[in-house]
Amino acid sequence: MPDRGGGPTGPRIRVGRPSRRVRTLLMTLGVLAVLGMVFTMFAGFWTDWLWYRSVDYSSVFTTTLWTKIGLFFVFGLLMALAVGFNVWLAHRMRPPLSAMSMEQQNLDRYRMGIAPYKKWLLLGITALVGLIAGASASSQWRTWLMWVNGVSFGQKDPQFKLDVSFYAFDLPWYRFLLGFGFAATILALIAAALTHYLYGGLRITSPGARATAAATGHLSVLLGVFVALKAVAYWLDRYGLAVKSSDFKATDSWTGLRYVDANAYLPAKTILFCIAVICALLFFATLWRRTWQLPVIGFGLMVLSAILIGGLYPAIVQKFQVQPNEQAKEAPYVEKNLKATREAYGIDDSKVTDYPGTSQTEDKTQLRDDVTDTASIRIMDPNIVSPTFQQLQQIRNYYAFPTNLDVDRYPIDGQEQDTVIGLRELNLNGIPKRNWINDHFRYTHGYGVVAAEGTSVDSGGRPNFMESDLPSQGELPEYEQRVYYGERTTTYSIVGGPQKEIDYSDDSGEKTYSYRGDSGVNLENPINRAAYAVAFSEPQILYSGAIGEGSRILYNRTPKERVEAIAPWLTIDGDAYPAVVDGRIQWIVDAYTTTNGYPYASRTTLGDTTADSLTATNDQRAVVAQQNQVNYIRNSVKATVDAYSGEVKLYQWDTQDPVLKTWMKAFPDTVQPKTEISGALMAHLRYPQDLFKVQRELLTRYHVKDATTFLSGSEVWEVPDDPTNKTGDAVPPYYLSMKMPDQQEQTFSLTTTFTPNGRDNLSAFMAVNADPGTEDYGKIRVLKLPTSTTVSGPKQVQSQFNSEQDIAESIRLLRGGDSEVEYGNLLTVPLDGGLLYVEPVYVRGGGLKYPLLRKVLVTYGGQTAFEDTLDQALAKVFGGEGTPTEPPGEDEGTGEEEGTTPPPTSDNPTVQEALNDAQKAFEAGQEALKRNDWEAYGKAQKDLEDALRKAEEAQSAEGGGGAGGGESGPRPDASPSS
């Protein structure tokens, strides 16, 4: 572009050039810096590619990469062309310079200064805006893939009769294009205006015309494009009303059209669209008229219309039509919101039935057997007993269990029962000597499953382990016990090379091992080693002698991390749980497809909805993508991660989900069909917690189907705070094998309770069938209690436990010395029209650093028991067999000394000797309780049990009756059972 301007040029100043040696040095340093930056970028790209190839999901990497690259170049180029062309056009239209005004004289030095660099300046500006626009567009790869691969939902919205896919897949892309168009037009307009001003096409202070005809026409066209885009925005805003969120009575987040939207905003958007089209035509007409008079009038009319029609008129309708008769006006739109929200969150088939809340049976002894038939009451709380697992089964300091264990189902004596399970994972903080070799080469994996029965403990309050020790052994079939991938495995390991790993230790010493799997990335290639040395900022990877033939690097090792990397379009549940399946330990990860574009369905924020007292203390239990706002969610994928090989498999779970079908089109062959799930794996799948928490939060308002009731807010519930701790967060849902009143047998279920808004009494109980092996898996059942009577809620029940004098005194004694009392999960079980509450109570006492089950709290129908075992507590509440014993430390003996009982007598010397031993063991146990020495107490209980067994065997051999001729010795602690 030749410079038409002229003017004197100043004298040139010669600057001495640096010497050749200095220039060479500077050039060398510059080249090295550029090469370093390039290799750093290459290292990140290359290691990502190697990792995706190692897990056999390279198609995910390539599809995502090429989509980002394509969007980057297409939209970057479009933005660069839009800005560059308008700058070039404005420069070409510049007027020949005439007599200089003061304004033009001031601008002349700037024109002179940039004259030699105009081409480079133009290229630089266009490249910069192109890079920024391209980077922004590449982040929309999900939006593009959903638009280009979107499938039909088969459902139409009630207002515009468009398929839901338009709102979920199409509208977000159209909005992105519109936003890009606005950005390109505004940048082009600014760049063109500055160019026109610099070269005299626009004048601010000069006399005469403010703009040349060419500048007027050019800028008018750009303004016309802007107004035309605004017309498109008004048109899309009409459809946006169906997915618009707003505050509304009886709910925090309302989505969809209300009366004022349908009768004021919708026609206003249509009118504004027409005005904007006319205004855009007036701007385009300046190409012939060369005046801004009509376009300015039109633009002012559009702005005034936007204020009056788009703002004032809806406010008048709301004030004078809606508010005087809100329920009648809003009811039709509330019904649409109710229907859409229930469908979008999968709660439309939830069954709400009335439940009396009080037992209908007068003789409570008849209900004792019904308890066992109704529920397998889990007194082993997975959120309490992790320290107990740690203390009893850690074996070595470099092993650890997760803070919260998991609940699963395993066969015990041929019958499936609830089981508490955890993996003995690697704990780097417990390594005797920390260094790079130990951290990444020698200590590389955990070892074995530890599992305990959920419904019983041993005589000392410890878990009844069904799989334990190192290597683990027990009732589980043989399986690969090494855990290379787990929730606590957050660092990389280099395995399979010349450096041997520590496998495990036993009485004969340390056992070594060398990884035989094909997981991870091979480090034999020096380029790979260099790339990982840069990517992990660890130069030793490049030259360490511990790396050689067969060495492989394992990283991205937590189950949620692997699934999220392989399927970045999924939202990952907060709780991955392990299961032994077909001879392998498999991590099972639930994953969701979501969208925030389901018309009329109210939105929720996943992080807020899924928060409870467990996520407050353990962020590993939090859902991935916590800030995501969604109004549609499906548990569409079940994923598994092999704890040894790291192999990830994705299985299609919801075969009807259109969002999953869309992603399966975008990423073919990444998700396996549901039929590929083996029977062994199916036995351990369950209904996911985070989906259940989202659904229960929505059901606090959307359990009603009547618009009038919804609007009144009289039936709003809330999830109660966890009464067993002081975090003030919601009570977590509990897995429990139980049956609801309309079920014929127990099923593995996920349960929760509701209280009325602002009160503590119980309003409803909710359970979902969590066992995929049953026909009604996923069916939500809600028992609604009458509002005319008051049934105690969890907080009130906990308060009753703490306020009863006998119980309070027993807890005070348990807390004696340095002991701590911990309340386990407060389980709720519907029984004969009433509600049975069961809560295990754990004690950390004396020198013990882990909790042991010491008491069980039970309440039903106003009757409360606080006993050593579940059987005893149930017997006290319902009567019948099994006379409850007093809590340890509260004795009613008639001996000469407090706390002792006279020993029973027998004519058989063997029996008498055994009874004397039993009495001594009993007294030793009482003394241990006074000292809060729980280890001694457990040993005494074991001695007591052995002595009584010996007495019973001797008596049976003699052919007599009960030991002591009808007298009974001290009764040992029986193991609680369901």
Tab-separated table of N, CA and C in Angstrom, residues 802-849:
chain	number	residue	atom	x	y	z
A	802	ASN	N	-29.846	-38.869	72.698
A	802	ASN	CA	-28.916	-38.149	73.559
A	802	ASN	C	-29.558	-37.636	74.840
A	803	SER	N	-30.890	-37.498	74.845
A	803	SER	CA	-31.547	-36.889	75.999
A	803	SER	C	-32.077	-37.901	77.014
A	804	GLU	N	-32.260	-39.157	76.625
A	804	GLU	CA	-32.736	-40.148	77.591
A	804	GLU	C	-31.669	-40.363	78.660
A	805	GLN	N	-32.107	-40.326	79.894
A	805	GLN	CA	-31.155	-40.277	81.011
A	805	GLN	C	-30.236	-41.489	81.035
A	806	ASP	N	-30.823	-42.686	80.887
A	806	ASP	CA	-30.003	-43.900	80.957
A	806	ASP	C	-28.983	-43.945	79.822
A	807	ILE	N	-29.450	-43.577	78.631
A	807	ILE	CA	-28.547	-43.598	77.486
A	807	ILE	C	-27.463	-42.539	77.645
A	808	ALA	N	-27.861	-41.346	78.059
A	808	ALA	CA	-26.895	-40.269	78.248
A	808	ALA	C	-25.832	-40.655	79.266
A	809	GLU	N	-26.254	-41.321	80.343
A	809	GLU	CA	-25.304	-41.740	81.366
A	809	GLU	C	-24.354	-42.799	80.827
A	810	SER	N	-24.904	-43.724	80.015
A	810	SER	CA	-24.049	-44.763	79.437
A	810	SER	C	-23.028	-44.156	78.484
A	811	ILE	N	-23.468	-43.183	77.689
A	811	ILE	CA	-22.545	-42.534	76.755
A	811	ILE	C	-21.487	-41.757	77.518
A	812	ARG	N	-21.909	-41.144	78.666
A	812	ARG	CA	-20.936	-40.419	79.482
A	812	ARG	C	-19.860	-41.368	79.994
A	813	LEU	N	-20.270	-42.558	80.404
A	813	LEU	CA	-19.303	-43.538	80.880
A	813	LEU	C	-18.389	-44.008	79.754
A	814	LEU	N	-18.980	-44.197	78.567
A	814	LEU	CA	-18.167	-44.618	77.430
A	814	LEU	C	-17.133	-43.565	77.062
A	815	ARG	N	-17.471	-42.300	77.334
A	815	ARG	CA	-16.555	-41.209	77.018
A	815	ARG	C	-15.547	-40.968	78.138
A	816	GLY	N	-15.586	-41.788	79.163
A	816	GLY	CA	-14.675	-41.576	80.279
A	816	GLY	C	-13.222	-41.657	79.849
A	817	GLY	N	-12.381	-40.960	80.586
A	817	GLY	CA	-10.963	-40.936	80.232
A	817	GLY	C	-10.756	-40.210	78.920
A	818	ASP	N	-9.959	-40.822	78.070
A	818	ASP	CA	-9.685	-40.189	76.778
A	818	ASP	C	-10.443	-40.879	75.644
A	819	SER	N	-11.547	-41.555	75.963
A	819	SER	CA	-12.333	-42.240	74.944
A	819	SER	C	-13.178	-41.255	74.155
A	820	GLU	N	-13.448	-41.620	72.917
A	820	GLU	CA	-14.295	-40.824	72.052
A	820	GLU	C	-15.437	-41.693	71.545
A	821	VAL	N	-16.635	-41.115	71.494
A	821	VAL	CA	-17.812	-41.805	70.976
A	821	VAL	C	-18.112	-41.274	69.582
A	822	GLU	N	-18.292	-42.190	68.631
A	822	GLU	CA	-18.628	-41.814	67.260
A	822	GLU	C	-19.927	-42.502	66.870
A	823	TYR	N	-20.870	-41.709	66.362
A	823	TYR	CA	-22.145	-42.250	65.921
A	823	TYR	C	-22.030	-42.687	64.465
A	824	GLY	N	-22.513	-43.903	64.202
A	824	GLY	CA	-22.516	-44.414	62.835
A	824	GLY	C	-23.736	-43.944	62.073
A	825	ASN	N	-23.946	-44.537	60.892
A	825	ASN	CA	-25.067	-44.131	60.055
A	825	ASN	C	-26.397	-44.417	60.741
A	826	LEU	N	-27.264	-43.418	60.763
A	826	LEU	CA	-28.602	-43.559	61.329
A	826	LEU	C	-29.504	-44.126	60.240
A	827	LEU	N	-29.722	-45.436	60.268
A	827	LEU	CA	-30.497	-46.112	59.238
A	827	LEU	C	-31.984	-46.045	59.553
A	828	THR	N	-32.793	-45.852	58.528
A	828	THR	CA	-34.245	-45.777	58.658
A	828	THR	C	-34.853	-46.905	57.847
A	829	VAL	N	-35.748	-47.662	58.474
A	829	VAL	CA	-36.373	-48.807	57.802
A	829	VAL	C	-37.882	-48.742	58.032
A	830	PRO	N	-38.693	-48.669	56.961
A	830	PRO	CA	-40.149	-48.734	57.129
A	830	PRO	C	-40.556	-50.130	57.612
A	831	LEU	N	-41.370	-50.180	58.643
A	831	LEU	CA	-41.772	-51.456	59.235
A	831	LEU	C	-43.200	-51.357	59.754
A	832	ASP	N	-44.123	-52.099	59.155
A	832	ASP	CA	-45.494	-52.211	59.636
A	832	ASP	C	-46.150	-50.838	59.847
A	833	GLY	N	-45.956	-49.954	58.908
A	833	GLY	CA	-46.572	-48.640	59.010
A	833	GLY	C	-45.765	-47.640	59.811
A	834	GLY	N	-44.796	-48.112	60.576
A	834	GLY	CA	-43.950	-47.223	61.357
A	834	GLY	C	-42.560	-47.153	60.772
A	835	LEU	N	-41.649	-46.547	61.519
A	835	LEU	CA	-40.279	-46.388	61.052
A	835	LEU	C	-39.317	-46.832	62.142
A	836	LEU	N	-38.464	-47.771	61.784
A	836	LEU	CA	-37.444	-48.287	62.687
A	836	LEU	C	-36.139	-47.547	62.427
A	837	TYR	N	-35.576	-46.974	63.489
A	837	TYR	CA	-34.274	-46.295	63.387
A	837	TYR	C	-33.235	-47.152	64.099
A	838	VAL	N	-32.092	-47.332	63.427
A	838	VAL	CA	-30.987	-48.105	63.998
A	838	VAL	C	-29.702	-47.303	63.791
A	839	GLU	N	-28.930	-47.186	64.874
A	839	GLU	CA	-27.674	-46.444	64.784
A	839	GLU	C	-26.593	-47.154	65.585
A	840	PRO	N	-25.510	-47.576	64.915
A	840	PRO	CA	-24.391	-48.161	65.660
A	840	PRO	C	-23.595	-47.065	66.360
A	841	VAL	N	-23.044	-47.390	67.510
A	841	VAL	CA	-22.245	-46.437	68.282
A	841	VAL	C	-20.854	-47.033	68.471
A	842	TYR	N	-19.856	-46.282	68.052
A	842	TYR	CA	-18.471	-46.738	68.115
A	842	TYR	C	-17.720	-45.971	69.193
A	843	VAL	N	-16.694	-46.618	69.742
A	843	VAL	CA	-15.874	-46.000	70.784
A	843	VAL	C	-14.412	-46.180	70.438
A	844	ARG	N	-13.666	-45.068	70.495
A	844	ARG	CA	-12.209	-45.124	70.463
A	844	ARG	C	-11.755	-44.915	71.891
A	845	GLY	N	-11.202	-45.936	72.510
A	845	GLY	CA	-10.885	-45.798	73.921
A	845	GLY	C	-9.506	-46.284	74.283
A	846	GLY	N	-9.020	-45.804	75.443
A	846	GLY	CA	-7.732	-46.244	75.958
A	846	GLY	C	-6.623	-45.967	74.966
A	847	GLY	N	-5.788	-46.968	74.742
A	847	GLY	CA	-4.684	-46.803	73.820
A	847	GLY	C	-5.070	-47.090	72.379
A	848	LEU	N	-6.334	-47.479	72.123
A	848	LEU	CA	-6.746	-47.803	70.772
A	848	LEU	C	-6.932	-46.540	69.949
A	849	LYS	N	-6.484	-46.575	68.706
A	849	LYS	CA	-6.615	-45.433	67.818
A	849	LYS	C	-7.692	-45.658	66.765
